[in-house]
Every structure is written in structure tokens, then in C-alpha cells.
Tab-separated table of C-alpha atoms in Angstrom:
chain	number	residue	atom	x	y	z
A	27	MET	CA	-20.849	0.350	-36.781
A	28	PHE	CA	-19.397	1.729	-33.863
A	29	TYR	CA	-17.570	-1.575	-32.773
A	30	ARG	CA	-15.895	-3.100	-35.477
A	31	GLN	CA	-16.054	-7.582	-36.053
A	32	ILE	CA	-13.261	-8.991	-33.743
A	33	ARG	CA	-11.113	-10.911	-36.249
A	34	LEU	CA	-8.610	-13.395	-34.380
A	35	LEU	CA	-5.440	-13.166	-36.040
A	36	ARG	CA	-2.696	-15.506	-35.768
A	37	SER	CA	-0.533	-12.645	-35.823
A	38	LEU	CA	-0.996	-12.244	-32.170
A	39	SER	CA	0.832	-13.563	-29.400
A	40	LEU	CA	2.208	-13.487	-26.321
A	41	CYS	CA	5.468	-12.817	-24.715
A	42	ALA	CA	8.340	-15.206	-24.138
A	43	ALA	CA	8.776	-17.811	-21.696
A	44	MET	CA	9.441	-16.273	-18.188
A	45	LEU	CA	13.113	-15.343	-17.568
A	46	PHE	CA	13.436	-16.671	-13.482
A	47	ALA	CA	12.729	-20.434	-12.425
A	48	VAL	CA	12.137	-22.331	-9.421
A	49	PRO	CA	12.890	-25.976	-9.624
A	50	MET	CA	9.336	-28.286	-8.950
A	51	VAL	CA	8.850	-30.708	-6.742
A	52	HIS	CA	6.999	-33.619	-8.212
A	53	ALA	CA	4.884	-35.858	-5.952
A	54	GLN	CA	6.618	-39.119	-4.893
A	55	THR	CA	4.838	-42.491	-4.200
A	56	ALA	CA	6.756	-44.606	-1.566
A	57	PRO	CA	6.341	-48.104	-2.369
A	58	ASP	CA	2.630	-49.742	-1.341
A	59	SER	CA	2.868	-52.309	2.723
A	60	ASP	CA	0.299	-53.022	4.402
A	61	GLU	CA	0.413	-50.219	7.192
A	62	GLU	CA	-0.010	-46.742	5.805
A	63	GLU	CA	-2.062	-43.690	8.491
A	64	VAL	CA	-2.233	-40.086	7.598
A	65	ALA	CA	0.247	-37.451	9.526
A	66	ASP	CA	-0.888	-35.539	11.978
A	67	ASP	CA	-3.526	-33.386	10.408
A	68	SER	CA	-1.764	-29.305	12.366
A	69	ALA	CA	1.689	-30.705	11.642
A	70	SER	CA	1.099	-31.689	7.844
A	71	GLU	CA	-0.604	-28.384	6.962
A	72	GLU	CA	0.941	-25.255	8.623
A	73	ASP	CA	4.406	-27.057	6.820
A	74	ASP	CA	2.585	-27.721	3.196
A	75	GLU	CA	0.878	-23.985	3.454
A	76	LEU	CA	4.104	-22.417	4.629
A	77	ALA	CA	5.945	-24.674	1.745
A	78	GLN	CA	3.686	-23.656	-1.047
A	79	GLN	CA	3.100	-19.825	0.045
A	80	GLU	CA	7.281	-19.423	-0.282
A	81	TYR	CA	6.770	-20.843	-3.700
A	82	LEU	CA	3.984	-19.009	-5.045
A	83	ALA	CA	5.800	-15.904	-3.804
A	84	SER	CA	8.737	-16.855	-5.856
A	85	PRO	CA	9.247	-16.679	-9.529
A	86	VAL	CA	7.764	-19.493	-11.286
A	87	THR	CA	8.067	-21.779	-14.622
A	88	ILE	CA	5.618	-20.653	-17.303
A	89	PRO	CA	6.004	-24.011	-20.424
A	90	GLU	CA	6.518	-22.731	-23.484
A	91	ASP	CA	3.795	-24.094	-25.993
A	92	VAL	CA	1.256	-22.652	-27.977
A	93	ASP	CA	1.698	-18.817	-28.831
A	94	ASP	CA	-2.256	-18.370	-30.980
A	95	ILE	CA	-4.710	-16.594	-29.055
A	96	ASP	CA	-7.031	-18.391	-32.141
A	97	ILE	CA	-6.874	-21.362	-30.191
A	98	PRO	CA	-10.989	-23.985	-29.455
A	99	VAL	CA	-12.477	-23.013	-26.629
A	100	PRO	CA	-12.816	-26.246	-24.710
A	101	SER	CA	-16.741	-27.815	-24.200
A	102	PHE	CA	-15.850	-27.671	-20.093
A	103	ILE	CA	-16.089	-23.813	-20.584
A	104	ASN	CA	-19.029	-22.302	-19.771
A	105	ASN	CA	-19.252	-20.150	-21.836
A	106	ALA	CA	-22.860	-18.771	-20.359
A	107	ALA	CA	-20.947	-17.202	-17.409
A	108	ASN	CA	-18.813	-15.524	-19.971
A	109	HIS	CA	-20.352	-12.344	-19.200
A	110	ILE	CA	-19.373	-9.294	-16.015
A	111	ILE	CA	-22.246	-9.421	-13.489
A	112	PHE	CA	-22.864	-6.091	-12.771
A	113	ASN	CA	-24.620	-5.741	-10.069
A	114	GLY	CA	-26.135	-2.697	-10.603
A	115	ALA	CA	-22.510	-0.765	-11.704
A	116	ASP	CA	-22.790	1.530	-13.620
A	117	TRP	CA	-20.984	1.462	-16.534
A	118	SER	CA	-21.961	4.171	-19.008
A	119	ARG	CA	-19.582	6.181	-18.269
A	120	LEU	CA	-17.501	3.877	-18.974
A	121	ARG	CA	-19.342	2.521	-22.185
A	122	ASP	CA	-18.624	6.697	-23.383
A	123	ALA	CA	-15.105	6.994	-22.738
A	124	VAL	CA	-14.458	4.283	-25.081
A	125	MET	CA	-16.578	5.254	-27.240
A	126	GLN	CA	-13.942	8.924	-27.502
A	127	SER	CA	-11.286	6.661	-27.547
A	128	THR	CA	-10.306	8.479	-30.945
A	129	LYS	CA	-10.120	11.039	-29.419
A	130	HIS	CA	-8.996	10.513	-26.110
A	131	PRO	CA	-7.314	7.458	-24.429
A	132	VAL	CA	-8.955	4.952	-22.082
A	133	ASN	CA	-7.429	3.522	-18.928
A	134	ILE	CA	-8.040	0.313	-17.400
A	135	VAL	CA	-5.807	-0.724	-14.236
A	136	HIS	CA	-5.582	-4.723	-13.533
A	137	ILE	CA	-3.979	-5.374	-10.308
A	138	GLY	CA	-3.454	-8.889	-8.975
A	139	ASP	CA	-0.988	-11.713	-8.275
A	140	SER	CA	1.508	-13.791	-10.144
A	141	HIS	CA	-0.940	-14.768	-12.633
A	142	ILE	CA	-0.687	-11.362	-13.400
A	143	GLN	CA	3.285	-10.764	-12.642
A	144	ALA	CA	3.532	-13.139	-15.871
A	145	ASP	CA	1.368	-11.088	-18.404
A	146	PHE	CA	0.256	-13.967	-20.341
A	147	SER	CA	-3.661	-14.016	-20.142
A	148	THR	CA	-3.193	-9.735	-19.272
A	149	SER	CA	-1.030	-9.626	-22.880
A	150	THR	CA	-4.016	-11.152	-24.203
A	151	THR	CA	-6.466	-9.430	-22.640
A	152	ARG	CA	-4.405	-5.505	-24.302
A	153	ARG	CA	-3.662	-6.926	-27.705
A	154	LEU	CA	-7.187	-7.736	-28.406
A	155	LEU	CA	-9.184	-4.537	-27.081
A	156	GLN	CA	-5.862	-2.477	-28.259
A	157	TYR	CA	-6.983	-4.304	-31.475
A	158	ASP	CA	-10.252	-2.514	-31.355
A	159	PHE	CA	-10.133	0.766	-29.523
A	160	GLY	CA	-6.712	1.972	-30.525
A	161	ASN	CA	-3.154	1.025	-29.216
A	162	ALA	CA	-2.083	4.360	-26.813
A	163	GLY	CA	1.023	2.474	-25.660
A	164	ARG	CA	2.347	-0.131	-23.795
A	165	GLY	CA	1.477	1.611	-19.997
A	166	LEU	CA	2.910	0.737	-16.593
A	167	ILE	CA	6.144	-1.414	-16.788
A	168	ALA	CA	7.837	-2.319	-13.412
A	169	PRO	CA	11.271	-2.894	-12.438
A	170	LEU	CA	10.737	-6.212	-11.579
A	171	LYS	CA	14.050	-8.173	-12.689
A	172	ILE	CA	15.761	-5.585	-11.275
A	173	SER	CA	13.816	-6.310	-7.849
A	174	GLY	CA	14.910	-10.179	-8.796
A	175	THR	CA	11.750	-11.891	-9.754
A	176	ASN	CA	10.352	-12.420	-13.399
A	177	GLN	CA	9.439	-9.280	-15.947
A	178	PRO	CA	7.236	-9.788	-19.019
A	179	THR	CA	9.857	-9.824	-22.022
A	180	ASP	CA	8.225	-7.951	-23.938
A	181	TYR	CA	9.841	-4.610	-22.331
A	182	THR	CA	13.360	-3.914	-20.674
A	183	PHE	CA	13.551	-2.136	-17.405
A	184	ALA	CA	17.403	-1.796	-16.148
A	185	SER	CA	20.595	-0.368	-15.183
A	186	ARG	CA	24.069	0.251	-15.593
A	187	GLY	CA	24.266	1.274	-11.962
A	188	ALA	CA	23.836	-0.885	-8.155
A	189	TRP	CA	20.303	-0.504	-6.556
A	190	THR	CA	18.749	-1.310	-3.283
A	191	ALA	CA	15.412	-3.258	-4.591
A	192	ASN	CA	12.700	-4.501	-2.624
A	193	LYS	CA	9.959	-6.731	-3.286
A	194	LEU	CA	6.085	-7.028	-2.008
A	195	MET	CA	6.572	-10.458	-0.766
A	196	SER	CA	9.678	-9.717	1.342
A	197	GLN	CA	9.390	-9.717	5.214
A	198	SER	CA	10.819	-6.476	5.946
A	199	TRP	CA	11.054	-3.455	3.399
A	200	ARG	CA	14.304	-1.337	3.248
A	201	GLN	CA	12.216	1.235	1.761
A	202	THR	CA	9.318	2.241	0.667
A	203	VAL	CA	7.757	0.327	-1.908
A	204	GLY	CA	5.438	1.763	-4.271
A	205	PHE	CA	2.279	0.621	-6.109
A	206	THR	CA	3.644	-1.667	-8.261
A	207	GLY	CA	4.563	-3.877	-5.400
A	208	CYS	CA	8.409	-3.503	-6.086
A	209	SER	CA	10.716	-0.475	-5.931
A	210	ILE	CA	14.630	-0.148	-6.326
A	211	HIS	CA	16.906	3.238	-5.129
A	212	PRO	CA	20.358	4.188	-6.210
A	213	ASN	CA	22.883	3.116	-4.521
A	214	THR	CA	24.779	6.329	-6.658
A	215	ASN	CA	24.077	10.080	-7.002
A	216	SER	CA	24.558	9.694	-10.567
A	217	SER	CA	22.783	6.588	-11.857
A	218	SER	CA	20.544	5.644	-15.372
A	219	LEU	CA	17.064	3.289	-16.124
A	220	ILE	CA	17.743	2.170	-19.636
A	221	ILE	CA	13.360	1.988	-20.761
A	222	SER	CA	12.700	-0.370	-23.972
A	223	THR	CA	9.745	-1.991	-26.055
A	224	ALA	CA	9.859	-5.147	-27.979
A	225	SER	CA	7.407	-6.799	-29.682
A	226	PRO	CA	7.407	-10.263	-31.831
A	227	ASP	CA	5.129	-8.786	-34.117
A	228	ASP	CA	6.562	-5.101	-34.859
A	229	TYR	CA	7.797	-2.244	-32.014
A	230	ASP	CA	5.233	-0.141	-29.606
A	231	PRO	CA	7.162	3.164	-30.203
A	232	PHE	CA	7.071	5.482	-27.602
A	233	ARG	CA	7.132	9.369	-27.151
A	234	SER	CA	6.705	10.306	-23.337
A	235	VAL	CA	7.857	8.614	-19.914
A	236	THR	CA	6.390	8.818	-16.739
A	237	ILE	CA	8.710	7.819	-14.189
A	238	PHE	CA	6.863	6.697	-10.648
A	239	HIS	CA	8.928	7.866	-7.497
A	240	THR	CA	9.527	9.517	-4.522
A	241	GLY	CA	12.092	11.310	-3.727
A	242	ARG	CA	14.206	13.955	-6.300
A	243	MET	CA	15.285	12.984	-9.750
A	244	GLN	CA	17.178	15.416	-12.145
A	245	VAL	CA	17.184	14.330	-15.762
A	246	THR	CA	20.783	15.748	-17.142
A	247	SER	CA	20.654	13.442	-20.077
A	248	VAL	CA	18.298	10.702	-22.619
A	249	GLU	CA	19.768	8.765	-25.054
A	250	ASP	CA	18.471	6.617	-27.801
A	251	ALA	CA	19.532	3.082	-28.300
A	252	GLU	CA	22.549	3.960	-30.381
A	253	GLY	CA	23.810	6.054	-27.227
A	254	ASN	CA	22.431	9.291	-29.200
A	255	GLN	CA	21.405	12.374	-27.537
A	256	LEU	CA	17.724	13.131	-27.943
A	257	LYS	CA	16.043	16.256	-27.877
A	258	TYR	CA	13.753	16.445	-24.621
A	259	ARG	CA	11.615	18.478	-22.000
A	260	ALA	CA	11.577	16.992	-18.451
A	261	ILE	CA	8.457	18.163	-16.182
A	262	PRO	CA	8.948	17.149	-12.259
A	263	SER	CA	5.922	16.832	-9.640
A	264	LYS	CA	5.019	15.000	-6.493
A	265	ASN	CA	5.128	11.912	-7.587
A	266	TYR	CA	6.750	11.167	-10.794
A	267	THR	CA	8.556	12.951	-13.684
A	268	GLN	CA	7.575	12.967	-16.559
A	269	ILE	CA	9.166	12.856	-19.935
A	270	LEU	CA	8.577	14.344	-23.155
A	271	LEU	CA	10.160	13.487	-25.886
A	272	ASN	CA	11.085	15.244	-29.901
A	273	GLU	CA	10.118	12.081	-31.410
A	274	ALA	CA	8.444	8.414	-31.293
A	275	VAL	CA	11.395	5.881	-29.819
A	276	ASP	CA	11.284	1.923	-29.010
A	277	GLY	CA	14.593	2.701	-26.199
A	278	ILE	CA	15.697	5.270	-24.616
A	279	THR	CA	18.043	5.718	-21.382
A	280	VAL	CA	17.877	8.612	-18.660
A	281	ASN	CA	19.842	9.709	-17.018
A	282	PHE	CA	20.047	12.171	-13.436
A	283	ASN	CA	21.403	12.943	-10.461
A	284	SER	CA	19.338	12.429	-7.305
A	285	ALA	CA	20.142	13.619	-3.248
A	286	GLY	CA	19.671	10.042	-0.939
A	287	ASP	CA	16.140	9.654	-1.569
A	288	LEU	CA	14.987	8.792	-4.498
A	289	THR	CA	13.208	5.784	-4.952
A	290	VAL	CA	11.349	4.784	-8.200
A	291	PHE	CA	8.507	1.690	-8.550
A	292	GLY	CA	7.687	2.315	-11.828
A	293	ALA	CA	7.026	3.616	-15.693
A	294	SER	CA	5.054	3.770	-18.198
A	295	LEU	CA	4.911	4.766	-21.482
A	296	SER	CA	2.990	6.591	-23.958
A	297	GLY	CA	2.550	7.286	-27.735
A	298	ASP	CA	0.781	9.875	-26.763
A	299	ARG	CA	-2.201	9.213	-29.581
A	300	ALA	CA	-5.577	7.864	-28.489
A	301	GLY	CA	-6.416	4.034	-28.096
A	302	LEU	CA	-6.429	1.969	-24.734
A	303	PHE	CA	-4.023	1.646	-22.190
A	304	TYR	CA	-4.168	-1.786	-20.497
A	305	HIS	CA	-2.312	-1.389	-17.210
A	306	ALA	CA	-1.120	-4.435	-15.210
A	307	ILE	CA	0.133	-4.836	-12.215
A	308	GLY	CA	1.223	-8.381	-10.754
A	309	ASN	CA	3.004	-9.711	-8.037
A	310	ASN	CA	3.968	-13.067	-7.014
A	311	GLY	CA	2.154	-14.040	-3.893
A	312	ALA	CA	0.758	-11.550	-3.567
A	313	THR	CA	-3.090	-10.893	-1.746
A	314	TYR	CA	-5.416	-8.417	-0.784
A	315	ALA	CA	-3.914	-7.664	2.777
A	316	THR	CA	-0.641	-6.912	1.280
A	317	TYR	CA	-1.009	-4.304	-1.364
A	318	ASN	CA	-3.095	-2.709	1.841
A	319	ARG	CA	0.694	-3.126	3.270
A	320	ILE	CA	2.093	-0.749	0.224
A	321	GLY	CA	-1.350	1.163	2.126
A	322	ASN	CA	-1.529	3.991	-1.089
A	323	VAL	CA	-2.285	2.160	-3.992
A	324	GLY	CA	-5.363	3.951	-5.390
A	325	GLN	CA	-3.016	7.422	-4.951
A	326	GLY	CA	-0.454	5.471	-6.491
A	327	ILE	CA	-2.565	4.494	-9.535
A	328	ALA	CA	-4.691	7.638	-9.790
A	329	PRO	CA	-1.915	9.260	-12.265
A	330	LEU	CA	-2.950	7.078	-14.362
A	331	SER	CA	-6.505	8.276	-14.797
A	332	PRO	CA	-8.068	5.136	-14.458
A	333	ASP	CA	-11.947	4.797	-15.910
A	334	LEU	CA	-11.878	0.988	-14.898
A	335	VAL	CA	-9.728	-0.793	-12.229
A	336	ILE	CA	-10.196	-4.631	-12.433
A	337	ILE	CA	-8.737	-6.421	-9.261
A	338	SER	CA	-8.070	-10.918	-9.553
A	339	CYS	CA	-6.921	-12.150	-6.385
A	340	GLY	CA	-7.784	-14.902	-3.906
A	341	THR	CA	-5.496	-17.476	-5.472
A	342	ASN	CA	-2.544	-16.935	-3.093
A	343	GLU	CA	-5.576	-16.650	0.245
A	344	ALA	CA	-6.522	-20.560	-1.134
A	345	PHE	CA	-3.395	-21.378	0.851
A	346	GLY	CA	-3.962	-20.226	3.956
A	347	ARG	CA	-5.838	-20.476	6.423
A	348	LEU	CA	-9.159	-19.913	5.465
A	349	ASP	CA	-10.922	-16.564	6.516
A	350	VAL	CA	-13.676	-15.591	5.186
A	351	ALA	CA	-14.502	-12.809	7.151
A	352	GLY	CA	-10.784	-11.117	6.978
A	353	PHE	CA	-11.270	-11.660	3.459
A	354	LYS	CA	-13.707	-9.763	2.924
A	355	SER	CA	-12.672	-6.925	5.392
A	356	ALA	CA	-9.093	-6.700	3.162
A	357	ILE	CA	-11.254	-6.777	0.054
A	358	ASP	CA	-13.270	-3.913	1.605
A	359	ARG	CA	-9.771	-1.724	2.677
A	360	LEU	CA	-8.404	-2.533	-1.048
A	361	VAL	CA	-11.389	-1.050	-2.369
A	362	LYS	CA	-12.271	1.689	-0.796
A	363	ASN	CA	-8.550	2.869	-1.095
A	364	ILE	CA	-8.911	2.663	-4.512
A	365	ARG	CA	-12.169	4.334	-4.639
A	366	SER	CA	-11.647	7.324	-2.408
A	367	ALA	CA	-8.306	8.478	-4.776
A	368	ASN	CA	-9.799	7.356	-7.956
A	369	PRO	CA	-13.940	8.418	-7.274
A	370	ASP	CA	-14.321	8.364	-10.965
A	371	ALA	CA	-12.903	4.349	-11.630
A	372	LEU	CA	-15.630	1.848	-11.949
A	373	ILE	CA	-13.512	-1.328	-10.137
A	374	LEU	CA	-14.304	-4.780	-11.218
A	375	LEU	CA	-13.438	-8.122	-8.722
A	376	THR	CA	-12.062	-11.798	-10.608
A	377	THR	CA	-13.122	-15.004	-8.646
A	378	PRO	CA	-9.930	-17.388	-8.606
A	379	MET	CA	-10.479	-20.814	-10.189
A	380	GLU	CA	-10.899	-24.171	-8.709
A	381	CYS	CA	-6.668	-25.329	-8.594
A	382	HIS	CA	-4.734	-28.000	-6.535
A	383	LYS	CA	-2.886	-27.987	-3.468
A	384	SER	CA	0.266	-30.237	-2.442
A	385	VAL	CA	-0.671	-32.872	0.413
A	386	THR	CA	1.721	-34.756	2.662
A	387	THR	CA	0.267	-37.523	4.187
A	388	THR	CA	2.750	-40.298	6.018
A	389	LYS	CA	3.121	-43.724	4.983
A	390	LYS	CA	4.947	-46.347	7.081
A	391	GLN	CA	7.090	-48.962	4.873
A	392	ARG	CA	9.325	-51.775	5.207
A	393	VAL	CA	12.284	-51.446	4.703
A	394	ARG	CA	15.830	-53.636	5.439
A	395	ARG	CA	17.920	-52.489	8.063
A	396	LYS	CA	22.379	-52.695	7.375
A	397	ALA	CA	23.717	-55.435	10.050
A	398	THR	CA	25.924	-53.541	12.512
A	399	ARG	CA	28.773	-54.426	15.113
A	400	LYS	CA	25.479	-53.944	18.132
A	401	ARG	CA	22.729	-55.536	16.075
A	402	LYS	CA	21.835	-58.243	12.632
A	403	ALA	CA	20.789	-57.227	9.674
A	404	GLY	CA	16.598	-57.727	9.842
A	405	TRP	CA	13.724	-55.478	8.738
A	406	THR	CA	12.563	-51.900	10.230
A	407	THR	CA	9.027	-49.713	9.465
A	408	VAL	CA	9.949	-46.327	9.065
A	409	ASN	CA	7.445	-43.609	8.626
A	410	LYS	CA	7.953	-41.450	4.662
A	411	LYS	CA	6.548	-38.216	3.764
A	412	VAL	CA	4.277	-38.817	0.109
A	413	LYS	CA	3.382	-35.960	-1.444
A	414	SER	CA	0.410	-35.530	-3.470
A	415	TYR	CA	-2.135	-33.096	-5.156
A	416	ALA	CA	-6.246	-32.035	-4.175
A	417	VAL	CA	-8.418	-30.016	-4.909
A	418	ASN	CA	-7.621	-27.148	-3.068
A	419	PRO	CA	-11.254	-26.816	-0.399
A	420	ASN	CA	-10.450	-22.713	-0.077
A	421	ILE	CA	-11.130	-21.632	-3.153
A	422	ALA	CA	-15.199	-21.729	-3.742
A	423	PRO	CA	-15.793	-20.274	-0.227
A	424	LEU	CA	-13.375	-17.375	-1.229
A	425	ARG	CA	-15.426	-17.214	-4.317
A	426	ASP	CA	-18.455	-17.071	-3.169
A	427	ALA	CA	-17.371	-14.689	-0.476
A	428	ILE	CA	-15.842	-11.816	-3.387
A	429	LEU	CA	-19.596	-12.918	-5.024
A	430	ALA	CA	-21.242	-11.816	-2.451
A	431	TYR	CA	-19.120	-8.565	-1.495
A	432	GLY	CA	-19.855	-7.846	-5.053
A	433	LYS	CA	-23.271	-8.171	-4.516
A	434	ALA	CA	-23.501	-6.397	-0.968
A	435	ASN	CA	-21.977	-3.220	-2.276
A	436	GLY	CA	-23.000	-3.119	-5.885
A	437	ILE	CA	-19.600	-3.724	-7.860
A	438	ALA	CA	-19.322	-6.101	-10.607
A	439	VAL	CA	-17.812	-9.001	-10.318
A	440	TYR	CA	-16.130	-11.329	-12.906
A	441	ASP	CA	-16.383	-14.544	-11.869
A	442	TRP	CA	-13.881	-16.881	-13.363
A	443	TYR	CA	-14.679	-19.279	-11.209
A	444	ALA	CA	-17.584	-20.964	-12.983
A	445	VAL	CA	-16.539	-19.771	-16.883
A	446	ALA	CA	-13.472	-22.338	-16.427
A	447	GLY	CA	-15.606	-24.456	-15.668
A	448	GLY	CA	-16.478	-24.064	-12.470
A	449	ALA	CA	-16.197	-26.905	-9.671
A	450	GLY	CA	-13.981	-30.017	-11.215
A	451	ALA	CA	-12.829	-27.805	-13.857
A	452	SER	CA	-9.009	-27.876	-12.827
A	453	SER	CA	-9.003	-31.708	-13.437
A	454	SER	CA	-10.871	-31.008	-17.102
A	455	TRP	CA	-7.405	-28.380	-17.372
A	456	ILE	CA	-5.150	-30.989	-16.186
A	457	ALA	CA	-6.030	-33.282	-19.424
A	458	ASP	CA	-5.660	-30.051	-21.713
A	459	ASN	CA	-2.479	-28.871	-20.626
A	460	LEU	CA	-3.996	-26.117	-19.738
A	461	PHE	CA	-2.854	-25.701	-16.189
A	462	ALA	CA	1.319	-25.947	-15.548
A	463	LYS	CA	2.107	-28.691	-13.619
A	464	ASP	CA	2.440	-27.050	-10.030
A	465	ARG	CA	-1.490	-27.281	-10.907
A	466	VAL	CA	-1.906	-23.371	-10.050
A	467	HIS	CA	-0.884	-21.610	-12.964
A	468	HIS	CA	-1.693	-22.199	-15.925
A	469	SER	CA	0.403	-22.951	-19.024
A	470	ARG	CA	0.681	-20.360	-21.844
A	471	THR	CA	-2.287	-21.802	-23.530
A	472	GLY	CA	-4.081	-21.069	-20.511
A	473	TYR	CA	-3.201	-18.040	-19.926
A	474	ASN	CA	-3.785	-16.895	-23.610
A	475	LEU	CA	-7.306	-18.968	-23.125
A	476	GLU	CA	-8.291	-16.485	-19.777
A	477	GLY	CA	-7.555	-13.364	-21.876
A	478	ARG	CA	-9.275	-14.067	-24.238
A	479	LEU	CA	-12.227	-15.070	-22.659
A	480	LEU	CA	-11.810	-11.956	-20.926
A	481	TYR	CA	-11.828	-9.742	-23.523
A	482	GLU	CA	-15.296	-11.849	-24.687
A	483	ALA	CA	-16.952	-10.372	-21.228
A	484	LEU	CA	-15.498	-6.981	-21.250
A	485	LEU	CA	-16.216	-6.633	-24.825
A	486	ASP	CA	-19.709	-7.491	-24.140
A	487	ALA	CA	-20.453	-5.399	-21.446
A	488	LEU	CA	-19.121	-2.185	-23.288
A	489	ARG	CA	-21.773	-3.141	-26.158
A	490	LYS	CA	-24.804	-3.653	-23.288
A	491	GLN	CA	-26.807	-0.513	-23.288
């Protein structure tokens, strides 16, 4: 039988909580008063949108909770919707590639926002698919921590030297930002990169490292985790340098020289073995438009030889002014950019699930006024801003736009909005502790659930003939 029976092992677990955090502002309710009015809508909505967009582009905290992916599926999950909507797309090439995964690696690239940067849900999907079809290696990693943001903790991407860093959501870029959404530029001509993998179950050895960059990189030596010199062969190319090792390792230091024009975007770790890669590219605050700002995402991922590219954006767009036409245009531009450089890759769009946004109202409140030299003590009325939460009304129309775009252009869609429970699902997720306190991101249990459900939908799609 081609597909082995799936066992959800309790030994599988996700990476630890993210290293960076941002303080949360919880809703504050003023004491009741006789008079209440809503603040000027335009002013308060603009303030809320700007504040929430800045927050979504910042590192976020995912609470540490259940690590196990073998959790009960809540009753509000729509299992009947948990499948890929093909929209006429032919997935036979991907099915054939998976059938040959024992001979040639299969490559999946998942692009998205902070949900993907955290790598909780994608880690679950990766582990389950690699359990079925083989672990070809950790795949793509990015210098997120050097760039000043949260980084998955199942790998290290560090340096002893000083670097100038850029992030996707920075207003201006001091240097090129590559397809990973971040970049680092060494401040000296001689520097090093420390790259390693870590796993809660066992280590994830690699025999080759492909470092993606622009400019010149001359590798001078490669050391193992203990500082021993390793035998290697460095193969330079236009957009990357591949380092082939004589033995499998779980950590190396790459020492190199550059000529002042080097900018590094990330690296791909391969075990030089058959199986499956599940590369994840995520950036806090990212949208279709911000990935289009990079301009060459398709060319950037081309060396990964993607068989399937999954795009998960839409949440951050819902925290700005609703522009469905502009949203569809941004989807189209990114899809065409990826397709032009990767004509054989399938594309899968996912919809965002219902979430909340903070809402600011102004409440009149009677307060005691202290006596001064010029006036007696007494009472006065003041306006106090009150923050609470409500369903983000922009999510549903953006979800509909993704569904419509996929149907009109023959691109497969995974309707996570429907799978998660549709309209009203956010209340159920909050009640089951599947959302983080911001009611946008998930708890680790929620991300485990999301990754597991996507895995099941992909497996079902690969079984279909």
C-alpha cells in the first residue's frame, strides 16, 4: 500500500516558545456612568488600525501549553470542509513526485505572515508529512534573530560578528531584502555564520548547506560545533553558495571573506537524502503587497525547486482599510511572480480564519475634582477611552476574495476559514483556549490543531486520483 497508515505519535512535539515578546494591553473598562457615547469613528478606527498594524508586525508571544499534536478535534471544527478545493488544478504531477519521494526529494514552500514565522503550525505539518514520506532535511532557515525578531528554536542562525539587518516590514531598507523577508550585511570583510539544528526528539543532521545571498562570499573554512576543521567543497553560484560536507553534522561555523557587497537572506539545510522538505517563510505583519514589495520572491525560491507553494496571507490586510479589488490585484501579482520563475510548481492559497480586533470607544465618566486656589472641590465629566474586542468584519470578505480568485484562475484553495468553524468560530476558539490573548494568533495547542488539519487535507489531496 503506497500510503502508510498514519500514527499520531505522542513523541512528536513542536519547538519551544518564541524568544521575543511584546507586552499585551488588556481591555480596561471604566466605571459605569449615566452618559455614554461612541468616540468619533474615523479618528478611533484610524488609531486602532495603526496600533494593531504595528503590533502585528512586531514579535508576539505564543503561550506555552500542550505540546502534543494528538489532541481531540473540537466539535466546532468543520471536518467536512477539511479538504483542498482544486478549482480544476491538476495535482497529478505532485502526486507523482510524492510517489518518487524515496528516490528524489519533494519540496513544499509555505509563505505567510506571523502565523508562519512562529513555525508552530508548519512544524506540525512538516513533522507529520516527513514521518510519512521521509525527512530530507530541515530545509530553509532565516537569520530572523539577527534581524531583531522572533526565530523558531529548532535551529540556530547566528554570528560572532556585527551585521546590519533589515526586516520586511521596515519602512525603508538599508539594503536588499531577499525572498525570506529579512537580510543581514556583515560590517567587516571577514565574518562567520553559526548554523545548527536542534530537535526535542533527535537531532536533524545535514550534509550540505546552501547559503542564499547577493554579492561575493569566499568560504575560508568550516568548523564543527567543537571547533574542529571539516572537509568541505564550496560551490559558488549567482544567488547562493552551496557547501558540501564529507560527513553529517548538526552544527557548523562557516568562516568567509567578502568584498563589502555581501547580503545574506537565509540558508537551506539538506541531509542529501530522499524524502520531503517543508520550507517555511514567515514574517510578522506580512501581506501579499509586502511580499510583492520584495519583487523577486519567485526567483528567490526557485533554487528550492518547489513542487508546491502554499501562500497564507490575508489576516494583516484585514486590519487596514478594506480594499477587495486591491487585495485581489496583490494576490494576482504574487502568484504570477512565483509562477513565472517556477512554472512547474502548484500553488495553494489558504484563507484566514475569523479573528478579533480591538475596538476603542469613549465613555463619559463623572469624577471628583480636587480643590485648587481658584476653584472649589466638586464633580466634573471627563472622556475616557475604553478598549474591548469584536469580530474583525474584514476577514470574511477577504476570505471570499481568495475563494473567488482561486476559482476564477484555476488555483487550489484551502478554506481554513470554513475548516476552523466559519462565522462565529473565534468565540469557540477563545472558549477552548485555542487563541492567544490578542485573539489573532493561536495558542500552541491551536497551532498544533491547525497544522494537523492542513496535513490531513494535503494527505487527502495526494490520495485522490
